[in-house]
Amino acid sequence: MPRLLAFIRRNESRLSTLVFLTGFITDLITFTVLDLPAVNLLFLAYLVTAACFIFLTHAFQRFADRPSGWQRTIATLSPLGAAFTIGGLLSGFVIFYTKSAVLSVSWPFLLLLLGIFVGNEFARSYRAHLAFQTVLFFFALYAYLIFAFPLYADRLGERIFVESTTAAAVIFFGFLFLLACTGFRRLTQTLPYILTGTAIILFTIPYLYLSGIIPPLPLALKDQGVFHQVVRTQDGYQVTFEGGARWSRYVERTIHHVPGTPLYAFASVFAPRAFSTNIVHRWQRYDSRHDVWVTESKLAFRLTGGRKGGYRGYSIKNDPAPGLWRVSIETVEGQVIGQMRFHVVNVAAPPKLYMQTR
């Protein structure tokens, strides 16, 4: 056992990265098979566990260099426990923050994950490691509360976001107070780095939210498509389309359009039971001359949660002009749930069409 602990101490940074990655991959699989209530409880359990491991890392650090003893064991293994649980948290956030968003919306979060892996490799000393994991814990806490507050309040909006931000700051500074009680002098050595990282997160996350980059959890896109016709029937929504049987959110489709006829944008958005909010279909045409997207029309309607397959709705664009188009499914605050890009090509006769009920 002493040799194993000595090996872990010598290779703590690399082992922490490996454990972090293991937790990330393990829960990347786990989170995909759990329902929303179970995911919420798992997030909460991971946060509490990560806080305990970080607390133990700080409280027992003075025993890390002892030749033996249970205190040394805790001091050696606690950083690895924190790395595993934080990795699990981040894998859950990857699923939920990118589930209903296109890559152009979610790339800042993926870039942040890359920064986490790089930072974890450079955090070799105790002070750097504690600062890094503590700031990462604050990020995980903040990301969870952005998801949890709308879930409990059954609504979205700037007020809910401000409340989640305030709660994250209060809880985190209370956690720092507990760390100070167990070793104030050691904490002051890392406190400037922790506060700097916290300030960066408190600036970056609201900026991403106000810019519409952060997806509006707990909403999730279940289905989408641009069709030649959408009709509501007793069995669901009957859609008329050309080509393959399904719409791909990752491929720019070509829509062969007869001038004078409309196109329909259909989307199904999941929301928890009792959840209610407004969503918007924003039709935009690409202006190649000025290299900008021009909003041609938008339609807002009320979303009611509870249906497993998502709340279905559609919007109509009368006689769209030829060119590149996109339809964004958004909240009224501008957060993007999903997006469809397609080319409109005018033709004299309609293409071969198919029907499907969704």
Tab-separated table of C-alpha atoms in Angstrom:
chain	number	residue	atom	x	y	z
A	1	MET	CA	0.000	0.000	0.000
A	2	PRO	CA	2.722	2.579	0.794
A	3	ARG	CA	4.361	1.873	-2.588
A	4	LEU	CA	1.040	2.311	-4.374
A	5	LEU	CA	0.401	5.626	-2.617
A	6	ALA	CA	3.914	6.792	-3.455
A	7	PHE	CA	3.333	5.901	-7.119
A	8	ILE	CA	0.041	7.828	-7.119
A	9	ARG	CA	1.725	10.867	-5.550
A	10	ARG	CA	4.493	10.872	-8.166
A	11	ASN	CA	2.043	10.579	-11.068
A	12	GLU	CA	-0.915	12.449	-9.592
A	13	SER	CA	-1.427	14.850	-12.485
A	14	ARG	CA	-1.388	12.184	-15.207
A	15	LEU	CA	-3.526	9.812	-13.148
A	16	SER	CA	-5.959	12.649	-12.476
A	17	THR	CA	-6.291	13.260	-16.211
A	18	LEU	CA	-6.845	9.532	-16.810
A	19	VAL	CA	-9.441	9.275	-14.036
A	20	PHE	CA	-11.111	12.462	-15.286
A	21	LEU	CA	-11.351	10.960	-18.772
A	22	THR	CA	-12.663	7.669	-17.366
A	23	GLY	CA	-15.419	9.454	-15.463
A	24	PHE	CA	-16.215	11.489	-18.546
A	25	ILE	CA	-16.591	8.470	-20.849
A	26	THR	CA	-18.392	6.295	-18.277
A	27	ASP	CA	-21.111	8.813	-17.629
A	28	LEU	CA	-21.298	9.890	-21.258
A	29	ILE	CA	-22.844	6.443	-21.730
A	30	THR	CA	-24.820	6.429	-18.483
A	31	PHE	CA	-26.521	9.794	-18.975
A	32	THR	CA	-27.946	8.750	-22.357
A	33	VAL	CA	-30.122	5.982	-20.853
A	34	LEU	CA	-31.521	7.840	-17.824
A	35	ASP	CA	-34.730	9.843	-17.682
A	36	LEU	CA	-34.760	13.490	-16.630
A	37	PRO	CA	-35.579	13.037	-12.886
A	38	ALA	CA	-32.842	10.405	-12.542
A	39	VAL	CA	-30.350	12.633	-14.365
A	40	ASN	CA	-31.176	15.519	-12.038
A	41	LEU	CA	-30.549	13.359	-8.952
A	42	LEU	CA	-27.316	12.021	-10.443
A	43	PHE	CA	-26.079	15.551	-11.148
A	44	LEU	CA	-26.841	16.517	-7.551
A	45	ALA	CA	-25.125	13.418	-6.144
A	46	TYR	CA	-22.020	14.080	-8.231
A	47	LEU	CA	-21.865	17.704	-7.071
A	48	VAL	CA	-22.081	16.741	-3.398
A	49	THR	CA	-19.484	13.984	-3.876
A	50	ALA	CA	-17.101	16.291	-5.762
A	51	ALA	CA	-17.423	18.919	-3.011
A	52	CYS	CA	-16.597	16.298	-0.368
A	53	PHE	CA	-13.507	15.097	-2.261
A	54	ILE	CA	-12.216	18.641	-2.783
A	55	PHE	CA	-12.822	19.388	0.901
A	56	LEU	CA	-10.914	16.244	1.938
A	57	THR	CA	-8.071	17.091	-0.461
A	58	HIS	CA	-7.643	20.467	1.190
A	59	ALA	CA	-8.223	19.305	4.781
A	60	PHE	CA	-5.768	16.369	4.634
A	61	GLN	CA	-3.079	17.894	2.426
A	62	ARG	CA	-0.736	18.383	5.378
A	63	PHE	CA	-0.623	14.564	5.776
A	64	ALA	CA	0.287	13.892	2.128
A	65	ASP	CA	4.023	13.552	2.765
A	66	ARG	CA	3.753	11.208	5.737
A	67	PRO	CA	5.284	7.754	5.180
A	68	SER	CA	2.053	5.968	6.175
A	69	GLY	CA	-1.324	6.350	7.875
A	70	TRP	CA	-4.982	6.639	6.882
A	71	GLN	CA	-4.650	10.420	6.655
A	72	ARG	CA	-2.056	10.018	3.919
A	73	THR	CA	-4.359	7.618	2.070
A	74	ILE	CA	-7.187	10.165	2.086
A	75	ALA	CA	-4.857	12.971	0.988
A	76	THR	CA	-3.601	10.842	-1.925
A	77	LEU	CA	-6.904	9.423	-3.189
A	78	SER	CA	-9.206	12.435	-2.694
A	79	PRO	CA	-7.891	14.397	-5.745
A	80	LEU	CA	-8.547	11.350	-7.938
A	81	GLY	CA	-12.081	11.043	-6.545
A	82	ALA	CA	-12.708	14.708	-7.317
A	83	ALA	CA	-11.364	14.263	-10.859
A	84	PHE	CA	-13.648	11.263	-11.497
A	85	THR	CA	-16.828	12.935	-10.243
A	86	ILE	CA	-16.153	16.207	-12.064
A	87	GLY	CA	-15.472	14.216	-15.240
A	88	GLY	CA	-18.849	12.536	-14.777
A	89	LEU	CA	-20.552	15.883	-14.318
A	90	LEU	CA	-19.022	17.331	-17.465
A	91	SER	CA	-20.013	14.314	-19.564
A	92	GLY	CA	-23.616	14.882	-18.480
A	93	PHE	CA	-23.381	18.537	-19.443
A	94	VAL	CA	-21.981	17.597	-22.858
A	95	ILE	CA	-25.107	15.528	-23.513
A	96	PHE	CA	-27.632	18.083	-22.315
A	97	TYR	CA	-25.935	21.236	-23.566
A	98	THR	CA	-25.387	19.861	-27.069
A	99	LYS	CA	-28.415	17.592	-27.424
A	100	SER	CA	-30.663	20.170	-29.072
A	101	ALA	CA	-28.061	22.590	-30.422
A	102	VAL	CA	-26.165	22.762	-33.690
A	103	LEU	CA	-22.373	22.762	-33.595
A	104	SER	CA	-22.233	26.492	-34.328
A	105	VAL	CA	-24.120	27.059	-31.062
A	106	SER	CA	-22.382	24.530	-28.807
A	107	TRP	CA	-18.751	24.989	-29.916
A	108	PRO	CA	-17.835	27.310	-26.988
A	109	PHE	CA	-18.668	24.540	-24.538
A	110	LEU	CA	-16.604	22.001	-26.496
A	111	LEU	CA	-13.725	24.471	-26.569
A	112	LEU	CA	-14.054	24.861	-22.816
A	113	LEU	CA	-13.776	21.087	-22.395
A	114	LEU	CA	-10.539	21.143	-24.378
A	115	GLY	CA	-9.242	23.839	-22.044
A	116	ILE	CA	-10.158	21.658	-19.072
A	117	PHE	CA	-8.068	18.751	-20.335
A	118	VAL	CA	-5.111	21.049	-21.038
A	119	GLY	CA	-5.442	22.746	-17.652
A	120	ASN	CA	-5.670	19.429	-15.842
A	121	GLU	CA	-2.368	18.326	-17.417
A	122	PHE	CA	-0.593	21.516	-16.319
A	123	ALA	CA	-2.001	21.427	-12.772
A	124	ARG	CA	0.854	19.402	-11.287
A	125	SER	CA	1.416	21.062	-7.910
A	126	TYR	CA	-1.008	20.921	-4.990
A	127	ARG	CA	-1.812	24.608	-5.182
A	128	ALA	CA	-2.441	24.561	-8.933
A	129	HIS	CA	-4.426	21.318	-8.637
A	130	LEU	CA	-6.641	22.595	-5.826
A	131	ALA	CA	-7.284	25.882	-7.625
A	132	PHE	CA	-8.106	24.122	-10.888
A	133	GLN	CA	-10.486	21.581	-9.352
A	134	THR	CA	-12.190	24.201	-7.179
A	135	VAL	CA	-12.826	26.504	-10.142
A	136	LEU	CA	-13.999	23.510	-12.166
A	137	PHE	CA	-16.370	22.619	-9.335
A	138	PHE	CA	-17.835	26.123	-9.491
A	139	PHE	CA	-18.330	25.765	-13.245
A	140	ALA	CA	-20.110	22.418	-12.719
A	141	LEU	CA	-22.263	23.897	-9.948
A	142	TYR	CA	-23.197	26.876	-12.135
A	143	ALA	CA	-23.994	24.684	-15.154
A	144	TYR	CA	-26.173	22.434	-12.987
A	145	LEU	CA	-28.167	25.291	-11.477
A	146	ILE	CA	-28.801	26.781	-14.952
A	147	PHE	CA	-30.392	23.416	-15.765
A	148	ALA	CA	-32.094	22.790	-12.387
A	149	PHE	CA	-33.749	26.159	-11.711
A	150	PRO	CA	-35.939	26.125	-14.865
A	151	LEU	CA	-36.727	22.471	-14.165
A	152	TYR	CA	-38.078	23.266	-10.693
A	153	ALA	CA	-39.725	26.559	-11.700
A	154	ASP	CA	-41.315	25.054	-14.863
A	155	ARG	CA	-40.364	28.102	-16.899
A	156	LEU	CA	-37.471	29.902	-18.575
A	157	GLY	CA	-36.398	33.531	-18.607
A	158	GLU	CA	-33.799	36.035	-17.559
A	159	ARG	CA	-35.144	36.181	-13.997
A	160	ILE	CA	-34.622	32.420	-13.581
A	161	PHE	CA	-31.095	32.769	-14.963
A	162	VAL	CA	-30.270	35.598	-12.522
A	163	GLU	CA	-31.603	33.515	-9.639
A	164	SER	CA	-29.480	30.504	-10.668
A	165	THR	CA	-26.407	32.749	-10.983
A	166	THR	CA	-26.962	34.211	-7.524
A	167	ALA	CA	-27.487	30.779	-5.987
A	168	ALA	CA	-24.305	29.439	-7.613
A	169	ALA	CA	-22.241	32.337	-6.235
A	170	VAL	CA	-23.704	32.063	-2.719
A	171	ILE	CA	-23.232	28.275	-2.503
A	172	PHE	CA	-19.693	28.448	-3.887
A	173	PHE	CA	-18.512	31.190	-1.523
A	174	GLY	CA	-20.050	29.230	1.345
A	175	PHE	CA	-17.957	26.269	0.182
A	176	LEU	CA	-14.837	28.457	0.150
A	177	PHE	CA	-15.630	29.470	3.726
A	178	LEU	CA	-15.649	25.785	4.739
A	179	LEU	CA	-12.284	25.313	3.048
A	180	ALA	CA	-10.941	28.335	4.937
A	181	CYS	CA	-12.086	26.828	8.238
A	182	THR	CA	-9.940	23.747	7.647
A	183	GLY	CA	-6.798	25.544	6.504
A	184	PHE	CA	-6.956	29.295	6.000
A	185	ARG	CA	-3.251	29.791	5.306
A	186	ARG	CA	-3.148	27.050	2.681
A	187	LEU	CA	-6.281	28.430	1.051
A	188	THR	CA	-4.885	31.962	0.826
A	189	GLN	CA	-2.023	30.596	-1.296
A	190	THR	CA	-4.491	29.498	-3.986
A	191	LEU	CA	-7.324	31.978	-3.348
A	192	PRO	CA	-6.200	34.572	-5.961
A	193	TYR	CA	-6.260	31.885	-8.673
A	194	ILE	CA	-9.640	30.581	-7.491
A	195	LEU	CA	-11.214	34.046	-7.416
A	196	THR	CA	-9.776	34.912	-10.825
A	197	GLY	CA	-11.182	31.730	-12.366
A	198	THR	CA	-14.530	32.300	-10.656
A	199	ALA	CA	-14.717	35.868	-11.976
A	200	ILE	CA	-13.979	34.674	-15.525
A	201	ILE	CA	-16.807	32.119	-15.305
A	202	LEU	CA	-19.211	34.690	-13.818
A	203	PHE	CA	-18.497	36.923	-16.814
A	204	THR	CA	-18.378	34.270	-19.536
A	205	ILE	CA	-21.530	32.264	-18.739
A	206	PRO	CA	-23.909	35.288	-18.607
A	207	TYR	CA	-22.340	36.581	-21.826
A	208	LEU	CA	-22.955	33.235	-23.538
A	209	TYR	CA	-26.502	33.168	-22.172
A	210	LEU	CA	-27.362	36.686	-23.327
A	211	SER	CA	-25.810	35.926	-26.726
A	212	GLY	CA	-28.122	32.927	-27.130
A	213	ILE	CA	-25.216	30.462	-27.265
A	214	ILE	CA	-26.162	28.348	-24.234
A	215	PRO	CA	-29.011	25.959	-25.142
A	216	PRO	CA	-32.180	26.492	-23.089
A	217	LEU	CA	-32.182	23.414	-20.864
A	218	PRO	CA	-34.274	21.437	-20.064
A	219	LEU	CA	-35.767	21.857	-23.554
A	220	ALA	CA	-34.543	19.357	-26.152
A	221	LEU	CA	-35.235	19.025	-29.863
A	222	LYS	CA	-36.827	15.659	-30.760
A	223	ASP	CA	-37.740	16.078	-34.430
A	224	GLN	CA	-37.568	18.715	-37.155
A	225	GLY	CA	-37.962	19.206	-40.873
A	226	VAL	CA	-38.903	21.539	-43.706
A	227	PHE	CA	-41.812	20.211	-45.747
A	228	HIS	CA	-44.058	21.035	-48.676
A	229	GLN	CA	-47.130	20.638	-46.499
A	230	VAL	CA	-48.048	19.927	-42.878
A	231	VAL	CA	-51.609	18.959	-41.890
A	232	ARG	CA	-52.773	18.146	-38.390
A	233	THR	CA	-54.860	14.968	-38.185
A	234	GLN	CA	-56.310	12.791	-35.439
A	235	ASP	CA	-53.224	10.540	-35.635
A	236	GLY	CA	-50.665	13.367	-35.485
A	237	TYR	CA	-49.094	15.654	-38.074
A	238	GLN	CA	-49.102	14.494	-41.687
A	239	VAL	CA	-46.045	15.887	-43.479
A	240	THR	CA	-45.383	15.941	-47.224
A	241	PHE	CA	-41.758	15.842	-48.305
A	242	GLU	CA	-39.384	14.929	-51.126
A	243	GLY	CA	-36.425	12.555	-51.142
A	244	GLY	CA	-35.582	10.390	-48.099
A	245	ALA	CA	-37.941	9.585	-45.273
A	246	ARG	CA	-36.200	11.629	-42.619
A	247	TRP	CA	-34.790	15.134	-42.309
A	248	SER	CA	-31.181	15.446	-41.230
A	249	ARG	CA	-30.197	18.356	-39.012
A	250	TYR	CA	-26.566	17.998	-40.122
A	251	VAL	CA	-27.047	18.247	-43.927
A	252	GLU	CA	-28.169	21.234	-45.957
A	253	ARG	CA	-31.107	19.862	-47.928
A	254	THR	CA	-32.289	21.113	-51.304
A	255	ILE	CA	-36.008	21.909	-51.457
A	256	HIS	CA	-37.502	21.993	-54.965
A	257	HIS	CA	-40.146	24.642	-54.711
A	258	VAL	CA	-42.918	25.638	-57.111
A	259	PRO	CA	-43.245	29.487	-57.103
A	260	GLY	CA	-46.377	30.707	-55.371
A	261	THR	CA	-46.587	27.765	-52.940
A	262	PRO	CA	-45.614	27.811	-49.228
A	263	LEU	CA	-43.059	25.806	-47.259
A	264	TYR	CA	-43.603	24.500	-43.738
A	265	ALA	CA	-41.128	24.225	-40.840
A	266	PHE	CA	-42.033	21.475	-38.383
A	267	ALA	CA	-40.375	20.857	-35.016
A	268	SER	CA	-41.019	18.732	-31.955
A	269	VAL	CA	-39.500	20.069	-28.711
A	270	PHE	CA	-39.415	18.066	-25.481
A	271	ALA	CA	-40.146	19.792	-22.162
A	272	PRO	CA	-40.810	18.270	-18.713
A	273	ARG	CA	-44.365	17.856	-17.480
A	274	ALA	CA	-45.959	21.116	-16.250
A	275	PHE	CA	-43.262	23.099	-18.088
A	276	SER	CA	-44.612	25.972	-20.175
A	277	THR	CA	-42.858	28.580	-22.291
A	278	ASN	CA	-42.991	30.332	-25.653
A	279	ILE	CA	-40.877	29.175	-28.581
A	280	VAL	CA	-40.180	30.935	-31.861
A	281	HIS	CA	-39.679	29.761	-35.439
A	282	ARG	CA	-37.380	32.303	-37.070
A	283	TRP	CA	-37.164	32.114	-40.885
A	284	GLN	CA	-33.937	33.663	-42.198
A	285	ARG	CA	-32.566	34.080	-45.726
A	286	TYR	CA	-28.853	34.375	-46.413
A	287	ASP	CA	-27.862	37.638	-48.131
A	288	SER	CA	-24.656	36.677	-49.956
A	289	ARG	CA	-24.067	40.238	-51.089
A	290	HIS	CA	-23.740	41.551	-47.528
A	291	ASP	CA	-22.806	38.205	-45.899
A	292	VAL	CA	-25.619	38.373	-43.323
A	293	TRP	CA	-28.692	36.379	-42.368
A	294	VAL	CA	-31.868	38.434	-42.844
A	295	THR	CA	-34.947	37.574	-40.770
A	296	GLU	CA	-37.905	37.292	-43.130
A	297	SER	CA	-40.537	36.204	-40.607
A	298	LYS	CA	-41.011	34.642	-37.201
A	299	LEU	CA	-43.855	32.958	-35.404
A	300	ALA	CA	-44.181	32.430	-31.647
A	301	PHE	CA	-46.419	29.861	-30.012
A	302	ARG	CA	-46.909	28.355	-26.565
A	303	LEU	CA	-45.103	25.131	-25.686
A	304	THR	CA	-46.601	22.775	-23.107
A	305	GLY	CA	-44.444	19.995	-21.702
A	306	GLY	CA	-45.166	16.411	-20.771
A	307	ARG	CA	-45.310	14.594	-24.107
A	308	LYS	CA	-42.480	12.066	-24.437
A	309	GLY	CA	-42.048	12.710	-28.157
A	310	GLY	CA	-42.040	16.456	-27.676
A	311	TYR	CA	-44.513	19.272	-28.226
A	312	ARG	CA	-45.187	19.525	-31.971
A	313	GLY	CA	-45.754	22.712	-33.909
A	314	TYR	CA	-45.143	24.234	-37.323
A	315	SER	CA	-44.837	27.564	-39.101
A	316	ILE	CA	-45.454	28.593	-42.713
A	317	LYS	CA	-43.419	30.722	-45.119
A	318	ASN	CA	-45.399	31.839	-48.141
A	319	ASP	CA	-43.536	31.681	-51.469
A	320	PRO	CA	-39.929	31.809	-50.202
A	321	ALA	CA	-37.361	33.240	-52.633
A	322	PRO	CA	-34.674	30.954	-54.098
A	323	GLY	CA	-31.429	30.738	-52.140
A	324	LEU	CA	-30.010	29.549	-48.827
A	325	TRP	CA	-32.422	29.573	-45.870
A	326	ARG	CA	-32.420	28.516	-42.254
A	327	VAL	CA	-35.142	28.126	-39.651
A	328	SER	CA	-34.087	28.560	-36.014
A	329	ILE	CA	-36.180	27.085	-33.219
A	330	GLU	CA	-35.577	29.455	-30.316
A	331	THR	CA	-36.904	30.740	-27.033
A	332	VAL	CA	-38.230	34.279	-26.951
A	333	GLU	CA	-34.912	35.288	-25.332
A	334	GLY	CA	-33.053	34.061	-28.428
A	335	GLN	CA	-31.560	30.800	-27.093
A	336	VAL	CA	-31.322	28.304	-29.941
A	337	ILE	CA	-32.935	24.889	-29.442
A	338	GLY	CA	-32.268	23.688	-32.987
A	339	GLN	CA	-31.683	24.901	-36.519
A	340	MET	CA	-32.446	23.739	-40.070
A	341	ARG	CA	-30.507	24.930	-43.142
A	342	PHE	CA	-31.729	24.304	-46.684
A	343	HIS	CA	-31.492	25.558	-50.259
A	344	VAL	CA	-34.655	26.627	-52.058
A	345	VAL	CA	-34.583	25.965	-55.808
A	346	ASN	CA	-37.546	27.046	-57.950
A	347	VAL	CA	-38.932	24.458	-60.368
A	348	ALA	CA	-41.852	24.470	-62.813
A	349	ALA	CA	-43.395	21.206	-61.600
A	350	PRO	CA	-43.390	19.744	-58.076
A	351	PRO	CA	-40.989	16.850	-57.362
A	352	LYS	CA	-42.126	13.372	-56.348
A	353	LEU	CA	-43.595	13.704	-52.883
A	354	TYR	CA	-44.089	11.320	-49.981
A	355	MET	CA	-46.283	11.418	-46.880
A	356	GLN	CA	-45.585	10.470	-43.287
A	357	THR	CA	-47.383	10.959	-39.972
A	358	ARG	CA	-45.331	12.293	-37.040
